[in-house]
Coordinates of C-alpha atoms in Angstrom, one line a residue:
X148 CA -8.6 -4.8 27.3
X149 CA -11.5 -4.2 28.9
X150 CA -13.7 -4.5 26.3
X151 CA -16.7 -3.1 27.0
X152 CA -15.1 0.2 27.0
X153 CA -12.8 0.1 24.5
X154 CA -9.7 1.2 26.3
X155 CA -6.4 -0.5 25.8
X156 CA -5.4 -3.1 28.8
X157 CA -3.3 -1.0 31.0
X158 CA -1.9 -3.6 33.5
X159 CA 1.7 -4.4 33.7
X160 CA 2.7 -2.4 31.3
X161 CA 6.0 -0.4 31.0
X162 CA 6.1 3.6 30.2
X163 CA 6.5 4.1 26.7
X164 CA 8.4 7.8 26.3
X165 CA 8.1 9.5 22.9
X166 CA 11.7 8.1 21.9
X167 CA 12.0 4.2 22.5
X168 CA 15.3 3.9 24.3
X169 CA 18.1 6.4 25.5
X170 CA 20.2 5.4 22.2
X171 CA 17.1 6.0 19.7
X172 CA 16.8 9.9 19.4
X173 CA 16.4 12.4 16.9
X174 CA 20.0 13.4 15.2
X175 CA 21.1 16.6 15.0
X176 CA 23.4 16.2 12.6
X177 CA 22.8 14.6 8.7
X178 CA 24.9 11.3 7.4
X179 CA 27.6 12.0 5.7
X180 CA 26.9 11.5 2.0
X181 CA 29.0 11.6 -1.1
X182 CA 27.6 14.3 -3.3
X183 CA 29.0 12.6 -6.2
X184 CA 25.9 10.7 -6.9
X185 CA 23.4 13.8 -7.5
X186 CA 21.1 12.9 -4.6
X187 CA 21.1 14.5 -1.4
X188 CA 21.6 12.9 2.3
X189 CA 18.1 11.7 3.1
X190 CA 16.6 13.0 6.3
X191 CA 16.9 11.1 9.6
X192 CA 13.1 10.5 10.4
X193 CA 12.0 13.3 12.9
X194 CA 8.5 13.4 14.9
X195 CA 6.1 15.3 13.1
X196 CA 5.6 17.8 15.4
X197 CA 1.7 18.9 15.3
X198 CA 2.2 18.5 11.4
X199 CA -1.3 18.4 10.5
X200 CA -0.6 17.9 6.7
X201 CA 0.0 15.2 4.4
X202 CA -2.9 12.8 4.6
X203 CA -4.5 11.5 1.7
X204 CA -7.9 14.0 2.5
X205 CA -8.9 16.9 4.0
X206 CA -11.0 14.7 6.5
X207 CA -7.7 12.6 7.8
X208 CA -5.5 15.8 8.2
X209 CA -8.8 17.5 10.1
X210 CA -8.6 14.1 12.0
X211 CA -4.9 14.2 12.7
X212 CA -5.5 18.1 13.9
X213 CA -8.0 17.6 15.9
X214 CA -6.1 14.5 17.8
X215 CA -2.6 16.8 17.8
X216 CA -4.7 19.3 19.5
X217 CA -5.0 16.9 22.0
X218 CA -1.8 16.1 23.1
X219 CA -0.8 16.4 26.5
X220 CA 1.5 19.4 28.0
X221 CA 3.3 16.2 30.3
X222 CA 4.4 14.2 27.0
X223 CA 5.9 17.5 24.7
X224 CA 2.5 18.6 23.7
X225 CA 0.2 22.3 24.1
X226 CA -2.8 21.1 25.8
X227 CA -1.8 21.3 29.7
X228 CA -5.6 19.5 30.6
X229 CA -6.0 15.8 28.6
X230 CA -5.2 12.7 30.5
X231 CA -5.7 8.7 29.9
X232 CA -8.3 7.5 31.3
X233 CA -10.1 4.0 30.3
X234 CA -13.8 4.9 28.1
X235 CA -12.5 8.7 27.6
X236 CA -14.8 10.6 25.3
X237 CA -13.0 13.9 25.8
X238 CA -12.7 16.3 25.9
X239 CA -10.2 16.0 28.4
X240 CA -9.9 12.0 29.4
X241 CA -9.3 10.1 26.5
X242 CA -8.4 6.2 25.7
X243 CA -7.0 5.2 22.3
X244 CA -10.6 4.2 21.2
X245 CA -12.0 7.4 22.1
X246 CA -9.7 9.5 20.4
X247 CA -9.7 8.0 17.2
X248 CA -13.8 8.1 17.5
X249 CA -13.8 11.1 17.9
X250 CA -11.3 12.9 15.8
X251 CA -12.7 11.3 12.8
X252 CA -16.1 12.3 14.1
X253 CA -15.8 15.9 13.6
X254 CA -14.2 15.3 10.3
X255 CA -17.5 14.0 9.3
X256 CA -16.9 10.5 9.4
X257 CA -18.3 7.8 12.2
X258 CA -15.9 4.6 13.0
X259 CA -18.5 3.6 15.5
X260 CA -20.2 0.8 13.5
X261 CA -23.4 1.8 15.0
X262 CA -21.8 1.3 18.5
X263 CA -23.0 3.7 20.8
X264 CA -19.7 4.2 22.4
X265 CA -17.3 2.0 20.0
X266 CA -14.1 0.3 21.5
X267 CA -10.7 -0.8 19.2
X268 CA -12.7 -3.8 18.0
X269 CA -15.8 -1.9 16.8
X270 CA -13.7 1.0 14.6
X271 CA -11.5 -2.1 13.4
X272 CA -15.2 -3.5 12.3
X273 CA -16.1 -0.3 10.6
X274 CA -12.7 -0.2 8.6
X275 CA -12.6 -3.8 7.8
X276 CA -13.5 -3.5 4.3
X277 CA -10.7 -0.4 3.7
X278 CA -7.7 -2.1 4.9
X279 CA -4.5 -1.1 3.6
X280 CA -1.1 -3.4 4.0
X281 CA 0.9 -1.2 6.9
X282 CA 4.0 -0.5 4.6
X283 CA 1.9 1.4 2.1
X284 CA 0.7 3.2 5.2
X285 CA -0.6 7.4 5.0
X286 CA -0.8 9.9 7.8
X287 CA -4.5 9.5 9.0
X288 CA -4.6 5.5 8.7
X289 CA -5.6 3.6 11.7
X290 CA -3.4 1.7 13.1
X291 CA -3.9 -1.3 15.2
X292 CA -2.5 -3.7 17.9
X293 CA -4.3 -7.4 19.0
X294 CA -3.5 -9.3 21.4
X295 CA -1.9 -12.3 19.0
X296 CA -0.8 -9.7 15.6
X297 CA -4.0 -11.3 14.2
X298 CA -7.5 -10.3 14.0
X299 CA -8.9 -13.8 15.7
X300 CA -7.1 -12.0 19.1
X301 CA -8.2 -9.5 20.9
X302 CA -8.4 -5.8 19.7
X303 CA -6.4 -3.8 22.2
X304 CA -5.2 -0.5 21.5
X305 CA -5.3 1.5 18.1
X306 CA -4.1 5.4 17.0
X307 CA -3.6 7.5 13.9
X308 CA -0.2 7.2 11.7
X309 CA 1.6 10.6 11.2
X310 CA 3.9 9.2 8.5
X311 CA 8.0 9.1 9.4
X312 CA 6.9 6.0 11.4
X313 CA 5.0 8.0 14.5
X314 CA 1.7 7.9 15.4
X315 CA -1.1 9.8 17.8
X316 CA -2.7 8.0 20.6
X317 CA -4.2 8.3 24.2
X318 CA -1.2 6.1 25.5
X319 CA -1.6 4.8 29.0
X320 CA -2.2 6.0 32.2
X321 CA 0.2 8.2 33.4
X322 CA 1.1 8.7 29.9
X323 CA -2.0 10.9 28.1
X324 CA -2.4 11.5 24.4
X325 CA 1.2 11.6 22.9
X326 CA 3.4 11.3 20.0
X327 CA 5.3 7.9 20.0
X328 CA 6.7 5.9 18.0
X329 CA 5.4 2.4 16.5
X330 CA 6.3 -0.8 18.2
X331 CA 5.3 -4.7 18.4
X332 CA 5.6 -7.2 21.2
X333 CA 4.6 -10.0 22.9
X334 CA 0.7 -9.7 23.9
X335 CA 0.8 -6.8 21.8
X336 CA 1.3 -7.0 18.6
X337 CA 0.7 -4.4 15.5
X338 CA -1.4 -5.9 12.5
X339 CA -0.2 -6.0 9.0
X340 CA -2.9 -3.9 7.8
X341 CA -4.2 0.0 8.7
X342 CA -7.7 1.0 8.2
X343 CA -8.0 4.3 5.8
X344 CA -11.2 6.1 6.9
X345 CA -11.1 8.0 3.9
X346 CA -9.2 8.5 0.3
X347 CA -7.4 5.7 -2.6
X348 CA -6.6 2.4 -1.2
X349 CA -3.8 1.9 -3.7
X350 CA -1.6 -1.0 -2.2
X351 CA -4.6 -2.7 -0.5
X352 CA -3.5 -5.4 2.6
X353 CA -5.3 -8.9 3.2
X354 CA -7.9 -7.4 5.9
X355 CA -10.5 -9.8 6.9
X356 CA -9.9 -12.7 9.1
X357 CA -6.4 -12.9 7.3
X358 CA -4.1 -10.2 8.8
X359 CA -1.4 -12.1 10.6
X360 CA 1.8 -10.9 12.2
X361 CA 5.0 -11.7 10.3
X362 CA 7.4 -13.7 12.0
X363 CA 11.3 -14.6 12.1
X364 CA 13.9 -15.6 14.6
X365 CA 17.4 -14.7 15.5
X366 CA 20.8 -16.3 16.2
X367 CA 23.4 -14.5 18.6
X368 CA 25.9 -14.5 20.8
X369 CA 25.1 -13.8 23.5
X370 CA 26.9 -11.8 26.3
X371 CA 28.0 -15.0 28.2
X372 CA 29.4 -16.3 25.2
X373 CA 27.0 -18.6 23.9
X374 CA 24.4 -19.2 21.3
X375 CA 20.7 -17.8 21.6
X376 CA 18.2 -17.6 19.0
X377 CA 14.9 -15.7 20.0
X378 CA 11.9 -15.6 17.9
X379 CA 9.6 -12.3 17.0
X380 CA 7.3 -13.3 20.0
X381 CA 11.0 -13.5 22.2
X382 CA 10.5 -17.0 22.5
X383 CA 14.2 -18.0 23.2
X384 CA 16.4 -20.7 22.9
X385 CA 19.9 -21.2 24.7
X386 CA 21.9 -23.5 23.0
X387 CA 25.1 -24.7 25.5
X388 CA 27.9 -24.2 23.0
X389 CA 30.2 -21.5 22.8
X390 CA 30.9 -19.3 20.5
X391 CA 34.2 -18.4 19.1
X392 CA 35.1 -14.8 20.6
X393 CA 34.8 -12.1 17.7
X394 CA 32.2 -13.6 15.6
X395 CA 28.7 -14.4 14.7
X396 CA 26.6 -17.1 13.8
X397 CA 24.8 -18.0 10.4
X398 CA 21.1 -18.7 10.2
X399 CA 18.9 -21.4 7.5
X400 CA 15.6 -22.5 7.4
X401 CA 15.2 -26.3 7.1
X402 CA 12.0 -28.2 6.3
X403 CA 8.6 -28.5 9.2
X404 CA 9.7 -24.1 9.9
X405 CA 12.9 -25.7 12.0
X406 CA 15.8 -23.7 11.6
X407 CA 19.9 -24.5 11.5
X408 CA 23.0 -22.0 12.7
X409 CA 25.9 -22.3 11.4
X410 CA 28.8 -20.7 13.8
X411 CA 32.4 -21.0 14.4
X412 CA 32.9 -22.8 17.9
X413 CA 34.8 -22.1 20.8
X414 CA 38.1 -23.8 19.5
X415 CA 37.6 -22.6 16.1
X416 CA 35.8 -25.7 14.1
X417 CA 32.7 -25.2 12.2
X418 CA 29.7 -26.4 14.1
X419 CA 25.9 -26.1 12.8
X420 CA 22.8 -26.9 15.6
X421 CA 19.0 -27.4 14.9
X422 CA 16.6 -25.6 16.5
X423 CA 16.0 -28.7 18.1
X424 CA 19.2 -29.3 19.6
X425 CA 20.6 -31.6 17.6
X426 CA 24.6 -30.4 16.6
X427 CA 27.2 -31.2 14.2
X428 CA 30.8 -30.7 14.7
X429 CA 32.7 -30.4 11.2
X430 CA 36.0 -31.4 10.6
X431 CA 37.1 -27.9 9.4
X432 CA 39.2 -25.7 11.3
X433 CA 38.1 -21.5 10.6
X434 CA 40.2 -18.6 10.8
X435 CA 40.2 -16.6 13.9
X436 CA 37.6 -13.9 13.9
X437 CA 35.9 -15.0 10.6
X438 CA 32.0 -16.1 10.7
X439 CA 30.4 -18.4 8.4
X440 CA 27.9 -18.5 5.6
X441 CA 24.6 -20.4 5.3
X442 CA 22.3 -21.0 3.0
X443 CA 19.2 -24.2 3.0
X444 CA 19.5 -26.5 -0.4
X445 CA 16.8 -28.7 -1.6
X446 CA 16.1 -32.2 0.1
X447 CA 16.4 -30.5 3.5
X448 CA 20.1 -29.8 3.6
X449 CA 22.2 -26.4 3.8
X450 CA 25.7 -25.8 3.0
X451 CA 28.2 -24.0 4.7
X452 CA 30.8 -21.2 3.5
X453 CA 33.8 -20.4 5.8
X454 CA 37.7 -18.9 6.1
X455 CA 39.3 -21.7 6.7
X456 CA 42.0 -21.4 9.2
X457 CA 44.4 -21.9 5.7
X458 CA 42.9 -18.6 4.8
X459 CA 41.5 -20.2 1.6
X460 CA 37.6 -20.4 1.2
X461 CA 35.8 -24.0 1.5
X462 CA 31.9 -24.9 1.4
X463 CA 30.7 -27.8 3.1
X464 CA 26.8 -29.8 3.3
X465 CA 25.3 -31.2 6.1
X466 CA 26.6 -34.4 4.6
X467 CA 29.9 -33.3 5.2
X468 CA 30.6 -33.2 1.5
X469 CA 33.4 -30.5 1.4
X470 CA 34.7 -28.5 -1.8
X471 CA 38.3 -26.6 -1.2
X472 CA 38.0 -23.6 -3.5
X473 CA 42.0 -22.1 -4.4
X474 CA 41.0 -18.7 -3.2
X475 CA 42.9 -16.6 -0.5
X476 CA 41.0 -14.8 1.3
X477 CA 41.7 -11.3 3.1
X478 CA 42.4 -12.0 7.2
X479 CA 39.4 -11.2 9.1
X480 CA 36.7 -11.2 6.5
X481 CA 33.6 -13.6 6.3
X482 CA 32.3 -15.4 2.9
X483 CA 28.7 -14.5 1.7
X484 CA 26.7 -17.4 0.5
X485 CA 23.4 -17.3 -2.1
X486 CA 21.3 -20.1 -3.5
X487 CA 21.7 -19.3 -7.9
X488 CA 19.8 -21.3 -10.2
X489 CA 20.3 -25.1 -9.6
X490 CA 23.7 -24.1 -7.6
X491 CA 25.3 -21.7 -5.2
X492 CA 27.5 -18.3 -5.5
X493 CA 29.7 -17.5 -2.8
X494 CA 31.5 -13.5 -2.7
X495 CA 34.4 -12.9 -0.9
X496 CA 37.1 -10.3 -0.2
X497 CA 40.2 -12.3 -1.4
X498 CA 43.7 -11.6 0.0
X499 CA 44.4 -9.1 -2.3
X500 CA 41.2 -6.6 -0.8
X501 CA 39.8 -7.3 -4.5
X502 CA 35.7 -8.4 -4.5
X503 CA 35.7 -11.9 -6.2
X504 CA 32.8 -14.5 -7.1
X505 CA 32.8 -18.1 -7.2
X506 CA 30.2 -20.7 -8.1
X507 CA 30.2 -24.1 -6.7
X508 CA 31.4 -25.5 -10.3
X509 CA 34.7 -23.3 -9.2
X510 CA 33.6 -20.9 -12.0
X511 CA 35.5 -17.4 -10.4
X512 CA 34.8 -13.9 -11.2
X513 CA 36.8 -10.4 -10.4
X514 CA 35.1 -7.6 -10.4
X515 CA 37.9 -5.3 -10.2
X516 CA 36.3 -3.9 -6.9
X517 CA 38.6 -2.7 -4.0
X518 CA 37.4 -3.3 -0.6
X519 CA 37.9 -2.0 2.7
X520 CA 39.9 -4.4 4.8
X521 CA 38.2 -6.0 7.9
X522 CA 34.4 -6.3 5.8
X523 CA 32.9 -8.6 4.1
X524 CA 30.5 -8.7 1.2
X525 CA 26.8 -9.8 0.9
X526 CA 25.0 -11.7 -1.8
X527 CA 21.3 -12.7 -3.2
X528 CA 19.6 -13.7 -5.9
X529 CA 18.0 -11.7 -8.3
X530 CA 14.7 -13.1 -10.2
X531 CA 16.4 -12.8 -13.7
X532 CA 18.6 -15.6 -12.5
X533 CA 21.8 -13.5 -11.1
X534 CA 22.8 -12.5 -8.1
X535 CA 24.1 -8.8 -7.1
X536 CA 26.7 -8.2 -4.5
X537 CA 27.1 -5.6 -1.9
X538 CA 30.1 -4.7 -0.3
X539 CA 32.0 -1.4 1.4
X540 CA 34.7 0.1 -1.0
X541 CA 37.9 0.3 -0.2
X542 CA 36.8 4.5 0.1
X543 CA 34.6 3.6 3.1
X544 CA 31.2 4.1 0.9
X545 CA 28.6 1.4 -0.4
X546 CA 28.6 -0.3 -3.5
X547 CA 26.8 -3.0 -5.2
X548 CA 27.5 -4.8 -8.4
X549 CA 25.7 -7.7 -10.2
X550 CA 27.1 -11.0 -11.7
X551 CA 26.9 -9.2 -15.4
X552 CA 29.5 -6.4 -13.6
X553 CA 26.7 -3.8 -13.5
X554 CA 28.2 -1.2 -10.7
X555 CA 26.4 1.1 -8.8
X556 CA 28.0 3.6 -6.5
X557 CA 25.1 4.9 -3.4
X558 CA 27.3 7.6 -2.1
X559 CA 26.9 6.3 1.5
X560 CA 29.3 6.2 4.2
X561 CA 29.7 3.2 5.8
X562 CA 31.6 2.6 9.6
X563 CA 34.8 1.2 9.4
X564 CA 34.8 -2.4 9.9
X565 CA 31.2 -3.3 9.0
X566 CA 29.8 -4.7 6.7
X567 CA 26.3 -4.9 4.4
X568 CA 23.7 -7.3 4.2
X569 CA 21.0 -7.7 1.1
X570 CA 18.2 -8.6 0.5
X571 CA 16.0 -8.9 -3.0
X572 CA 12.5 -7.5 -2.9
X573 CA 9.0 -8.6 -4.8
X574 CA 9.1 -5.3 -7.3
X575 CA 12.2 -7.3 -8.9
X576 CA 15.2 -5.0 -7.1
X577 CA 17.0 -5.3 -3.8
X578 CA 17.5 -3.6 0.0
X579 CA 21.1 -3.5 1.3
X580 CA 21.3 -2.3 5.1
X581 CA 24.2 -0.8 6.5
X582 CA 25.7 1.1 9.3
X583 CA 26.5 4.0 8.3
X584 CA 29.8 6.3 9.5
X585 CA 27.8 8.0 11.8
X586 CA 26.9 4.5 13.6
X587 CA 23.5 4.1 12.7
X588 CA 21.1 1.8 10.6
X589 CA 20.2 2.7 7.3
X590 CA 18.7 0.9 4.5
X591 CA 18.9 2.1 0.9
X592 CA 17.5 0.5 -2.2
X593 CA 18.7 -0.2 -5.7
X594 CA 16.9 2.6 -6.9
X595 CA 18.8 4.8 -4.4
X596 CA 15.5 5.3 -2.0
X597 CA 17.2 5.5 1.4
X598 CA 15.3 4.9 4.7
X599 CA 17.3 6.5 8.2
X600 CA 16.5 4.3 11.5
X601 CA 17.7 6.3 14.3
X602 CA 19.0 3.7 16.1
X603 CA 22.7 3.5 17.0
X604 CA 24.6 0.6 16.3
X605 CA 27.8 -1.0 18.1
X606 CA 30.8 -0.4 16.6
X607 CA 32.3 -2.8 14.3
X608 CA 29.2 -5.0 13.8
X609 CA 26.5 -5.6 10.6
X610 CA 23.1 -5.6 10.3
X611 CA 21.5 -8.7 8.9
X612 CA 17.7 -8.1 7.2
X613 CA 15.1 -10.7 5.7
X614 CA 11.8 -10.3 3.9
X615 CA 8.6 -10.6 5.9
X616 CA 5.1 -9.8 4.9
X617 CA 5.5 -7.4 2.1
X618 CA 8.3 -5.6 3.2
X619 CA 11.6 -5.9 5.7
X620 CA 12.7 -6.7 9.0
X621 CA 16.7 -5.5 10.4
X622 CA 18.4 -7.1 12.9
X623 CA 21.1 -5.3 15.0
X624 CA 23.4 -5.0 17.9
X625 CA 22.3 -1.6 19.6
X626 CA 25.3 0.6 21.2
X627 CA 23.7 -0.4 24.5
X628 CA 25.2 -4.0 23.9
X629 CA 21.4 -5.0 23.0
X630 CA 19.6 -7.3 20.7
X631 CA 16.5 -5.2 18.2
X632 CA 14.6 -5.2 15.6
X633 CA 13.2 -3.1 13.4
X634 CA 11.0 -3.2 10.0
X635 CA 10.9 -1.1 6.7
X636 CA 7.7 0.8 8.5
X637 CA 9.9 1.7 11.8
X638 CA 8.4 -0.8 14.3
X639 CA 10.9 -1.4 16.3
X640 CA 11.2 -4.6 19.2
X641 CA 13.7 -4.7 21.9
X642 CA 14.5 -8.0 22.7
X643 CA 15.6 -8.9 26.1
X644 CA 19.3 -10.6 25.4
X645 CA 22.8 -9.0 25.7
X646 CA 24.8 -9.6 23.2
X647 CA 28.8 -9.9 23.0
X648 CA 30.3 -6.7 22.2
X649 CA 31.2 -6.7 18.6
X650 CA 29.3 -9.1 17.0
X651 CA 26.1 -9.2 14.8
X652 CA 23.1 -11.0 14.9
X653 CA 21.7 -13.8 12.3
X654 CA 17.5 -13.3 11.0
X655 CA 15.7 -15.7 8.9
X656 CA 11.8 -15.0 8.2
X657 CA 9.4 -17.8 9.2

């Protein structure tokens, strides 16, 4: 950024259209929802659309007009004469800085800080003080991007939030004031925190010197076969083993923020590798098609649940301590492994289609739960010292039940032959995502709070999720064969890896 004038740093940079990729667009049509439950199919998030409501004051949705008035005829909008241009005051060359100025100007309020022309890093200044954490975002916050996803970068472009996970913004040249959707990458990253120029600041972020960017990494196959994993800044790591055709790898944190993936290899055996290259070969042969488990144990270890190729399930540690549990499991399913009190809970689909539970002192539970053949369930924690399960009913729709057989039914469709993950979050309850039957990513909480991500998802493959900052962060196979992201706030990050048709990526925050 040049930043004497505020504009964002235009150089090299890619055409961002209003809808992110050719396979991310607006439905027509809702999910289908089992009416059952009393709660209607929630909508799939649309652009707002010159909606000039909402906001938490009269001054943010005069803000929001103004800027909507903006918008350029070549990008969707009414106004056939605004254009980017770098240290645009209006009012028909605008740059992100400008706009925002300026809209909140004639709402009565100055983000200049006493600048006389203020850039990203000025109105950033000015809000400092009023930050609010991005998931608790309202239309009229500010949002903005640095050059490192942390305020001791440099401030580089910024808009105003619309809600439904869209914002305002003099984009880019070429490009004018727009409508688009959120997104984070490399050399541009979008802070933790909004600024709110005006109204409550319930759910107040870190602000300050403090924001920084969450992070995570990935495991995949790739489409060559082989393992990746590629961090949030797409820092990527090939790994030269192959990976068993039809399924995914597993992912673990271990001690100094180095990771472990656990996958089935070319050959069927269990293999783990460290995110420094150093790999283990276990002497345990895994069904065809079936993926592993993983979870991290105290000391620095993890242990390992798989199908063996007996069909019956078996944990193993990094010690190559191995426990043979007497449960069949269903062909083509994958066990789910969670850390529970000073031990370990594995779920499974045994051979029956029946949901079971087993602890590592080979205490077993049936929860009298039929599941659909070809998934697999997901477990976690819960802070009482439980776990809950999540799994696709042998009816096609989503279910969860704890370890006291507390059932709930969320009257969601899932795709045939995928499967949920889960996750527990800080207010004590939990997020399962899920394709859904009409291919694409949905999360829905236990209290039945359902968010729609219009992204499609390949067929026959799961979504995995882990907590960063104070919300979430998905990880899926697009139906462009494609490794992306996305977070509970609809950033979404397109990473540049093909991956195999038909399996599912691994995340683990950092």
């Amino acid at each position: 950024m040049n930043i004497t004038q505020g504009g964002r740093d235009t150089t090299s940079r890619p055409v961002r259209t209003r809808t992110r990729n050719t396979f991310i667009t607006v439905a027509v049509a809702a999910i289908a929802v089992v009416a059952t439950i009393g709660t209607a199919a929630p909508a799939l998030a649309g652009q707002p659309g010159l909606n000039t409501g909402g906001g938490p004051s009269a001054q943010a949705n005069s803000a929001i007009a103004y800027a909507e008035s903006m918008w350029s005829t070549s990008n969707g909008g009414k106004n056939p004469n605004t254009y980017y241009a770098l240290g645009g005051n209006g009012p028909d060359a605008w740059d992100c800085s400008g706009l925002v100025w300026k809209a909140y100007l004639q709402a009565g309020i100055d983000l200049s800080g006493g600048a006389s022309r203020p850039v990203v890093g000025d109105e950033y200044n000015a809000l400092k003080s009023h930050m609010v954490s991005r998931s608790n975002a309202q239309p009229g916050d500010i949002l903005f991007w640095t050059s490192n996803g942390s305020t001791s970068g440099n401030f580089l472009h910024d808009g105003i939030y619309l809600g439904g996970g869209y914002m305002v913004a003099a984009a880019a040249p070429g490009e004018g004031v727009k409508e688009q959707t959120l997104w984070s990458e490399p050399g541009e990253e979008l802070l933790d925190v909004v600024g709110r120029p005006t109204g409550s600041l319930t759910g107040v972020g870190s602000g300050g010197g403090t924001v920084t960017n969450s992070s995570y990494v990935t495991a995949a196959q790739v489409n060559t076969g082989k393992l990746w994993s590629i961090t949030a800044k797409k820092a990527a790591t090939a790994y030269d083993v192959g990976v068993a055709a039809g399924t995914s790898p597993a992912i673990a944190a271990l001690p100094g923020g180095k990771y472990v993936s656990a996958f089935q290899a070319q050959g069927g055996s269990l293999w783990t590798i460290t995110s420094d290259g150093a790999a283990t070969s276990f002497p345990v042969g895994m069904k065809a098609g079936t993926s592993p488990s993983i979870i991290s144990t105290a000391g620095g270890g993890y242990v390992v649940a798989v199908q063996t190729n007996t069909g019956k399930l078996w944990t193993i540690t990094n010690t190559k301590a191995a426990t043979a549990f007497d449960i069949g499991m269903k062909a083509g399913t994958s066990p789910s492994i969670a850390a529970v009190g000073s031990g370990y809970v594995v779920a499974v689909q045994t051979t029956t289609g029946d949901l079971w539970s087993v602890t590592n002192t080979n205490a077993a539970t049936s929860f009298g739960i039929g599941m659909m053949a070809g998934t697999s369930p997901a477990i976690t924690a819960t802070s009482n010292g439980g776990y809950v399960i999540a799994a696709q009913t042998n009816t096609g729709d989503l279910w969860s039940v704890t370890n006291t057989k507390a059932a709930t039914s969320f009257g969601v469709g899932m795709k045939t032959g995928t499967s949920p993950a889960i996750l527990p979050i800080s207010s004590g309850g939990y997020v399962i995502a899920v394709q859904t039957n009409t291919g694409k990513l949905w999360t829905i909480t236990n209290g039945k709070a359902a968010t729609a991500f219009d992204i499609g998802m390949e067929a026959g493959t799961s979504p995995s999720i882990a907590a960063v900052g104070s919300g979430y962060v998905v990880a899926v196979e697009t139906n462009t064969d494609a490794l992306w992201t996305v977070t509970n706030d609809n950033a979404a990050t397109a990473f540049p890896v093909g991956m195999k048709a038909g399996t599912s990526p691994a995340i683990l925050a950092q």
